[in-house]
Amino acid sequence: MVPLHWYLTLSAAVFMIGMFGFLTRRNIIIMFMSVELMLNAVNISLVSFSHYLQDMRGHILVFFVITVAAAEAAIGLAIIISLFRNKQTAHVDEMNEMKG
Amino acid sequence: MPIAMPNLIPVMPELVMTGVAIILLMAELVIKRKETLGFLSLISVGLISYLLLGSAGTTFGGMFVSDGYSTFFKLIFMANLVLTVLISPKYLQTMRINFGEYYALTLFATLGMMLMASAADIIVLYLGLELMALSTYVLAGFIRYDMKSNEAAIKYLLLGAFASAILLYGTSLIYGLTGTTNLRDIAVYITHNGLAKNPLLMVSMIFFAVAFSFKIAAVPFHMWAPDAYEGAPTPITAFMSVGPKAAGFAVLGRVFLVAFGSVKTDWSVILIPIAVLTMAIGNILALSQTNIKRMLAYSSIAHAGYMLLGIIAGTPAGISSVLNYMFIYAFMNIGAFAIVIMLRTEGFAGEDISDYEGLGKTHPTAAALMLVFMFSLTGIPPMAGFMGKFYLFMSAINAGYTWIVIVAVLFSAISAYFYLRIVMLMYMKEPKEVIQLNTSPGIGLALAVTVSAVILIGILPAKVLALAQQAVTSF
Amino acid sequence: MVQTMNNTMGFPILSMLIFLPAVGAAIILLLNRANEKAIKMVSLLVGIATFLLSLLLFTNFDKSTHLMQFVEQHEWIPSLNITYYLGLDGISVLFVLLSTLVTILCVLISWESIKTKTKEFFISLLVMEGAMIGVFCSLDFMLFYIFWEAMLIPMYLLIGVWGGPNRVYAAVKFFLYTLVGSVLMLVGIIVLYFYAGRTFNILELMTKAYPFKMQLVLFWAFFAAFAVKVPMFPVHTWLPDAHTEAPTAGSVILAAVLIKMGAYGFLRFSMPLLPDASRAMTPIMLTLSVIAIIYGGIICLAQTDLKRLIAYSSVSHMGFVTLGIFALNTQGLEGGILQMLNHGIVTGALFLSVGIIYDRTHTRVIADYGGVASVMPIYASLFIVFTLASIGLPATNGFIGEFLILLGGFTANQWAGVLAASGIIIGAGYMLWLYQRVFFMETNPKVAGLQDVNMRELITLLPLVILIFWIGIYPNTFLSFMHPSVLHLLERVNGGGAPAVAANVMTQILK
Amino acid sequence: MNSYALIPFLPLAAFVINILFGRKYLKENAHWVSILAVAGSWVLAVMALVDVLGGNTINFDLYTWMLSGGFKVSVGFLIDQLTVVMLIVVTTCSTLIHIYSVGYMHGDSGYYRFFAYLSLFTFSMLMLVMANNFLQLYFGWEGVGLCSYFLIGYYFNKKSASDAGKKAFIVNRFGDFGFGLGIFVVFLTFGTVYYEPVFSQAGGLAEATFNFLGYDVHLMTLIALLLFCGSVGKSAQIPLHVWLPDAMEGPTPVSALIHAATMVTAGVFLVARCSPIFSLSETALMVVALTGAITSLFAATIGLVQNDLKRIIAYSTVSQLGYMFLACGVGAYTAGIFHLYTHAFFKALLFLCAGSVMHAMGGELDIQKMGNLKKYMPVTYMTMLIASFSISGIPGLAGFFSKDEILWMAYAGESPVGKFVWAIGTLVAFLTAFYSFRLIFLTFHGKFRGTHDQEHHLHESPKSMTIPLMLLCVGAVAAGWVGIPALIGEKIGVHNYIAEFMKPVLGHPEGHGTHAEEMVVMLISIAVGLAGIGLAYFMYILRPELPARLAQQLSAVYRVLFNKYYVDELYSFIIVRPAIWIAKNVLIGITDARIIEAVVNGVPSAIAAFSSGLRKIQTGLMQHYATIMATGILIIVAIMLLR
Amino acid sequence: MLQQLFFGYYAFMIIILSLLVVTRGNPVHSVMWMLLLFFHIAGLYLFLNAEFIAAIQVIVYAGAILVLFLFVVLLLNLREELSLRQIAGSWPAAFFIVAALFITVTAALGAYVQGPVGSYSIEAIRSETHTKALGRLLYTEYLFPFEIASLILLVAVVGAVVLAKRKLRS
């Protein structure tokens, strides 16, 4: 039997890797993917919790998370496209017209 | 397998809202004058408000609660929606983004907020939050051709998603610990199983605190707000500075007082520095702003700081003071934004603070209204803003947080400086150039409503206060 | 239970006093801004009507009791137990009269000197009046605070919009300075509210006893608000700027009424609510008062700006007031209260006078004047009256106040009395020097050919001249209002013992 | 209401009428109002005299002026022997000088104003002398000071005049500072400020002490000395004498009335009035005596070398006032008041004569530029000569009797410093005679040293001016006859009326000397007077080149005297300049600007600077935002877990 | 033991692939590594008896979302930017923060106490099948959130259209 801790640690690791990507990457799309990575980390822990608690709620939540992730991706990518139309870049550090 | 029909009375307002939003989406295809859509949504708000008053109850297996608390917040959302719709049409025309989806999306966003306010289950909470957030992302990026608007949307969206991930991580931990996502069950489980000092519970609570702090734009999770507020279309800025913030407070209050009620001492340790920092950073950074939307953004951050005092107090009085303040804040803040919108004309942003120079001479009425809003935001009686702050401070002091209140009043004195600067520019400087005001009946109506609310609530706050207090008795 | 006297007037006179100006402001709001004459006339009529109404207070006031009179109480915010609660006693009644009188004078003096945004100006002025009256009438701490803060708005505008060249700085400084002070007081008020069992009713709060430590903290919280307003050393630096830059009407209101509110606050709140702390803090307050007297006086010697000099002289004079108040004896207190009134009249008059000449010359630099007495003899005569009242010459009101204060101060603390008395020498020094530089010596070409005061200006100043001599020669008209209230206050502050003796003396005298 | 209350209020009415209507309506007729009012007061004063001679003293309250707790004070009047003497002096001098002014001030642009001030002065002075309590005394005290201020600065366009007025007021305030404190102590001790209870209870408290500023001091000494501070200021004694010579900037009638006959003697009046208190303190009396003696010597020495006609008389006044204090200080209050009374006549006369001379000389005041005026102005010459004889103590004239009385009382009284002050007094008598006649000789004798123009205009003054001169001259000769000492009186069968009259109020100390001693003292004083005159004759008529040579040889002494011992410069150096320097450089420059304002402006600008600095954190970059969020989370987690 | 080895493989791959995703310079590569990552995660789900979740992980995530990403990446044609620095300069700070967070969170995980055990034992799910169990719950107990999710998707559609498609009008 695989202990729950292993899953949780794995989830934490992936979450942190995703966060690291989010904090460091300049490319907007990769930042986006980093967020997806974080969401997947959450999903891992949810599914494993569900498994160990013998409960379905975790699965349901994962289902919704995936739904929302899809919706977020759709909108996010739409924004990126219109952004790209105005300014030919996907680099975040060129998106600092507003600051201070 | 027979499926029991759930009790739909409590969700009736939301259902109507959904219906109206979908009708608007369809009507958009046939109706040429998009203002009509706005008008339609206004009518629906009337209906929804009516339904709200009779909607008390719990439904969907306890996932959805309609109580005084949620109803009060929903009234704030309605006010927010109505005022936003009133100030929008002219702006949309000026900016050439007069799409019907705008109204549908504001309705969806409001729907999301309503769900948040009523959520008794983290799943509903999360979905409501996302519904609100996604709609708002779109609205923030609504001026497609404008780089600033795109930038605002993408920053808001990415950081929002980041915060959502953190929220979800917290959710997963709490789910793992308690085996449930229902707020009340969580509370019961925590107390019955002595989880109160569990470090993992603390981590989970921190993640919740962070995610909600993000929504209410509390320092240090506020960084998105100034940029998003500045870049978004101005009516949406107004909308965002009130609605999502109020919704954030709604869930913050409910989650922290219901689910984490037993670990109040722990989370107040988190929220106190956040509140102090929020007031500090919001007020101090607002001082050096040159863009009025940005300044108002920082001001709205600062106001979140004040409102956190009520949550920290954690008493019924504290919560009701937050409700009361949020209600007042909706009027004064949107009123201020309405003036900002009026200054916007084709080819003239009117967003620079220096554009307000001499407004008292060229447009005395607008200037006088702005003056009222500015003093109200500062918290000078007899404007409503004072009453709001006063009640907040009172409840915080009663809960024993006198020192934080002293910090708060000092920062609110600092805030006078930048609010007064607007008044100063309007009345004490000569106009540089002639500024045309972009007025419309909608904005006029919105201003009339906001200014009379600000003054009336300032002078006769008893009604609203009583309502807010009633709202938390059933909480 | 708190005892008060019912309003026997048959109509809510205090509310009418507060809201009549507001109604006037509303009427002006509806008037066309081009119709300046109507705006001014409405202001004047409303001002006069309010004044006449306030005269009823003067005649109907029952001088034999310390109880609150003309009381009105209505529910306002029931859930917080905040009531709309008005009433007057012997300490506050005179200030209402002063406020209503000063407003008329301000309308008159602004008749021609205000040339831009006339409408806003008179609205601000009238709103100001209502708020001022409200401050003096409030018996609910919250209501008081609301009026107290509400005054900031019109005053900020008065200074900032119609003031002198450096007006914006002065206005912001005034606003922030006073705001910082008052928000601290707000915290104090709330603490008090909860300690006393959820009430803002001042009279009820006074019946409670508070632990000494709490009193001390609250004392300083209140001090923050009141001392700034007075202004006491070392928080006085807003005053020279605000006074100097404000338009004449603004300076007059500031000097005559606004800065009285600080001292009034000490009397109405700090002392009866926090008697032990007030007693304990007396040495510090007396020290600060003496410093203010001497410091403000000496600093006047080096002023080159007319209004600035008078402003600093206010610091000195208000030092006398606080000295008298914190002498905590009958003479000191009554002298202090009377001196508040006196200072309002005299410094108000001085600012009005400076305004009159400023309208002609547009300079405030003392060196630009000289020999004005030759060209404006009537003006010079009026001004000397104010000057003499300011330096406390017998037969003027200043003497009565200062004498009683010094007597009280000397009784309470000899060093304070002696040092403060030296302020009288300094006062004579700077005021007479000012007078000499402006009115005497060779006529400066810049002032040659000035017109003497016209009828409107004369009417503006005459009531103050009359009051100066009235109080100076027959002060009992005004002192008699205070006796029972002051005794009552002293009883509360000193907590039995000494006041009992005083009360005996009092009953003997009243017979 | 007692009709004597009208005594002060008639002149007040005149003031009010003149100041309100004078400029527009009365104009050249303003003097009528004032003169009638003052004359009315004089008549009432005489009636009061008769009343008092009949043995009545009158004491009544008009109305309650101030009432605060246990403090009550009225506007009230006390007319007793002392008051009535003062009343006569004040109203008489005042009436005469009013009349004199009609001629003197003729054609002046502020004619009405002048008379208004004179009336106001008369009112204040009368309030002062008639008060029945300390506070009303103080009222009159400050009132006369105010009128003095107005009248000294009457020619306000002249800087020196307005300076002098201001100086007089402020210097007096220094004295009043002590006076005021004295009243406080009186109230604190006696619980009242009315004379009657205070004086009647004073004896019971003779040995009492009072904790003053932390020191236990003898109560009566304290009160007496504090009150005496006021006297020092008003009567121009050292160290507050500096204002009186400058006060000569005012019109000459003013100098005569206020700065010679009446106001400046108020200090003496105060000491006499408070004699029940002063008598209880040997220390205080000693201080009074020594102050008087030193002042009289000091002023007399300055008077020796001055060239300004009016200033010489002014210093003479200071000196004579010193004499009066000297008298009071040795307990001879009656002698002091007697000298006050005679001095009023001859000194007013001297001033009015000086005014007459000025009138003739076109405003010239330097006696070095005069000479031989007796030829043109016989009346003035004669009257001034008589006045000078009177002041020099020539037997038979008013000054002789009063001066002699003082010197004898000093010599024979109980005062421990009596002999010493007698010696000084005698020396001063010599100096007085000398400088008075130096003045006479330089002005009226010798050759005219002015310009030709001036000489051409020399003329005797008009009747309205000379008649008062002559009337005052009568006083200067005969006023002393009411106080002929027993030594002489016994022989010619008259009493020392004034001493008897004043006895109920001031007492009459008995001298401890024999008739022979008294005779010697008298002869010495006559001798030094004559010696002074003789020396003056020698130096200015016989050997006119001598003074200049003397001045050269004793140049250091001469310069010190000529510059009035540099007292003005000293005050400027230790009080005026430091005050302004502190105001500018310390209070404005350091405390206000560098400390308070630095905080007041510094905090906002620090916040603003902080704000602009903090803005840099908001870089606009999402990674940074997220990093800060993550840092926030980390910090919170750390707080929670490390707690 | 076998299970643990199995888990070890998946965990190792997931971490490696995650690292690759966030460190690759070319977004296209990142997307590709992510695709692989998602398959591994789906495998893990299977391992946890969550067949339906594993399926949608592949279908929705890998099939729809990632393809959308890929599509956008290619649409934007970012190839020429590949030479630029990909990682922000402050990465050590970010690394420190993330590492510290990781340590604290994993440390806190040590305090995990098992929650209450529910009724959906592995056997129960197996007998009902995972898909059916989930579906039943979604359409009964979780109907309400399910409907909200539908609105979210609607908003996403509308939003995407508004932002990317519609023509501007004046």
CSV table of N, CA, C and O in Angstrom, one decimal, chain E residues 29-51:
chain,number,residue,atom,x,y,z
E,29,HIS,N,7.8,23.0,-26.8
E,29,HIS,CA,8.4,21.8,-26.0
E,29,HIS,C,7.7,21.7,-24.7
E,29,HIS,O,7.3,20.6,-24.3
E,30,SER,N,7.4,22.8,-24.1
E,30,SER,CA,6.8,22.8,-22.8
E,30,SER,C,5.4,22.1,-22.9
E,30,SER,O,5.1,21.3,-22.1
E,31,VAL,N,4.7,22.5,-24.0
E,31,VAL,CA,3.4,21.9,-24.1
E,31,VAL,C,3.5,20.4,-24.3
E,31,VAL,O,2.7,19.6,-23.8
E,32,MET,N,4.5,20.0,-25.1
E,32,MET,CA,4.7,18.6,-25.3
E,32,MET,C,5.0,17.8,-24.1
E,32,MET,O,4.5,16.8,-23.8
E,33,TRP,N,5.9,18.4,-23.3
E,33,TRP,CA,6.2,17.7,-22.0
E,33,TRP,C,5.0,17.7,-21.1
E,33,TRP,O,4.8,16.7,-20.4
E,34,MET,N,4.2,18.7,-21.2
E,34,MET,CA,3.0,18.7,-20.4
E,34,MET,C,2.1,17.6,-20.8
E,34,MET,O,1.4,17.0,-19.9
E,35,LEU,N,2.0,17.4,-22.1
E,35,LEU,CA,1.1,16.4,-22.6
E,35,LEU,C,1.5,15.0,-21.9
E,35,LEU,O,0.7,14.3,-21.4
E,36,LEU,N,2.8,14.8,-21.9
E,36,LEU,CA,3.3,13.6,-21.3
E,36,LEU,C,3.0,13.5,-19.8
E,36,LEU,O,2.6,12.5,-19.3
E,37,LEU,N,3.2,14.7,-19.2
E,37,LEU,CA,2.9,14.8,-17.8
E,37,LEU,C,1.5,14.4,-17.5
E,37,LEU,O,1.2,13.7,-16.6
E,38,PHE,N,0.6,14.9,-18.3
E,38,PHE,CA,-0.8,14.7,-18.1
E,38,PHE,C,-1.2,13.2,-18.2
E,38,PHE,O,-2.0,12.6,-17.4
E,39,PHE,N,-0.5,12.5,-19.1
E,39,PHE,CA,-0.7,11.1,-19.2
E,39,PHE,C,-0.3,10.4,-18.0
E,39,PHE,O,-0.9,9.5,-17.5
E,40,HIS,N,0.8,10.8,-17.4
E,40,HIS,CA,1.3,10.2,-16.2
E,40,HIS,C,0.4,10.5,-15.0
E,40,HIS,O,0.1,9.6,-14.2
E,41,ILE,N,-0.1,11.7,-15.0
E,41,ILE,CA,-1.1,12.0,-13.9
E,41,ILE,C,-2.3,11.1,-14.1
E,41,ILE,O,-2.8,10.6,-13.1
E,42,ALA,N,-2.7,11.0,-15.3
E,42,ALA,CA,-3.9,10.1,-15.5
E,42,ALA,C,-3.6,8.7,-15.0
E,42,ALA,O,-4.5,8.0,-14.4
E,43,GLY,N,-2.4,8.3,-15.3
E,43,GLY,CA,-2.0,6.9,-14.8
E,43,GLY,C,-2.1,6.8,-13.3
E,43,GLY,O,-2.6,5.9,-12.7
E,44,LEU,N,-1.7,7.9,-12.6
E,44,LEU,CA,-1.8,7.9,-11.2
E,44,LEU,C,-3.2,7.8,-10.7
E,44,LEU,O,-3.5,7.2,-9.7
E,45,TYR,N,-4.1,8.5,-11.5
E,45,TYR,CA,-5.5,8.5,-11.1
E,45,TYR,C,-6.0,7.1,-11.2
E,45,TYR,O,-6.8,6.6,-10.4
E,46,LEU,N,-5.7,6.4,-12.3
E,46,LEU,CA,-6.1,5.1,-12.4
E,46,LEU,C,-5.7,4.2,-11.2
E,46,LEU,O,-6.4,3.4,-10.7
E,47,PHE,N,-4.5,4.5,-10.8
E,47,PHE,CA,-3.9,3.8,-9.7
E,47,PHE,C,-4.7,4.0,-8.4
E,47,PHE,O,-4.8,3.2,-7.5
E,48,LEU,N,-5.4,5.2,-8.4
E,48,LEU,CA,-6.2,5.6,-7.3
E,48,LEU,C,-7.7,5.3,-7.5
E,48,LEU,O,-8.6,5.9,-6.9
E,49,ASN,N,-8.0,4.4,-8.4
E,49,ASN,CA,-9.4,4.0,-8.7
E,49,ASN,C,-10.3,5.2,-9.1
E,49,ASN,O,-11.4,5.2,-8.8
E,50,ALA,N,-9.7,6.1,-9.9
E,50,ALA,CA,-10.5,7.2,-10.4
E,50,ALA,C,-10.5,7.1,-11.9
E,50,ALA,O,-9.9,8.0,-12.6
E,51,GLU,N,-11.2,6.2,-12.4
E,51,GLU,CA,-11.1,6.0,-13.9
E,51,GLU,C,-11.7,7.1,-14.6
E,51,GLU,O,-11.1,7.6,-15.6
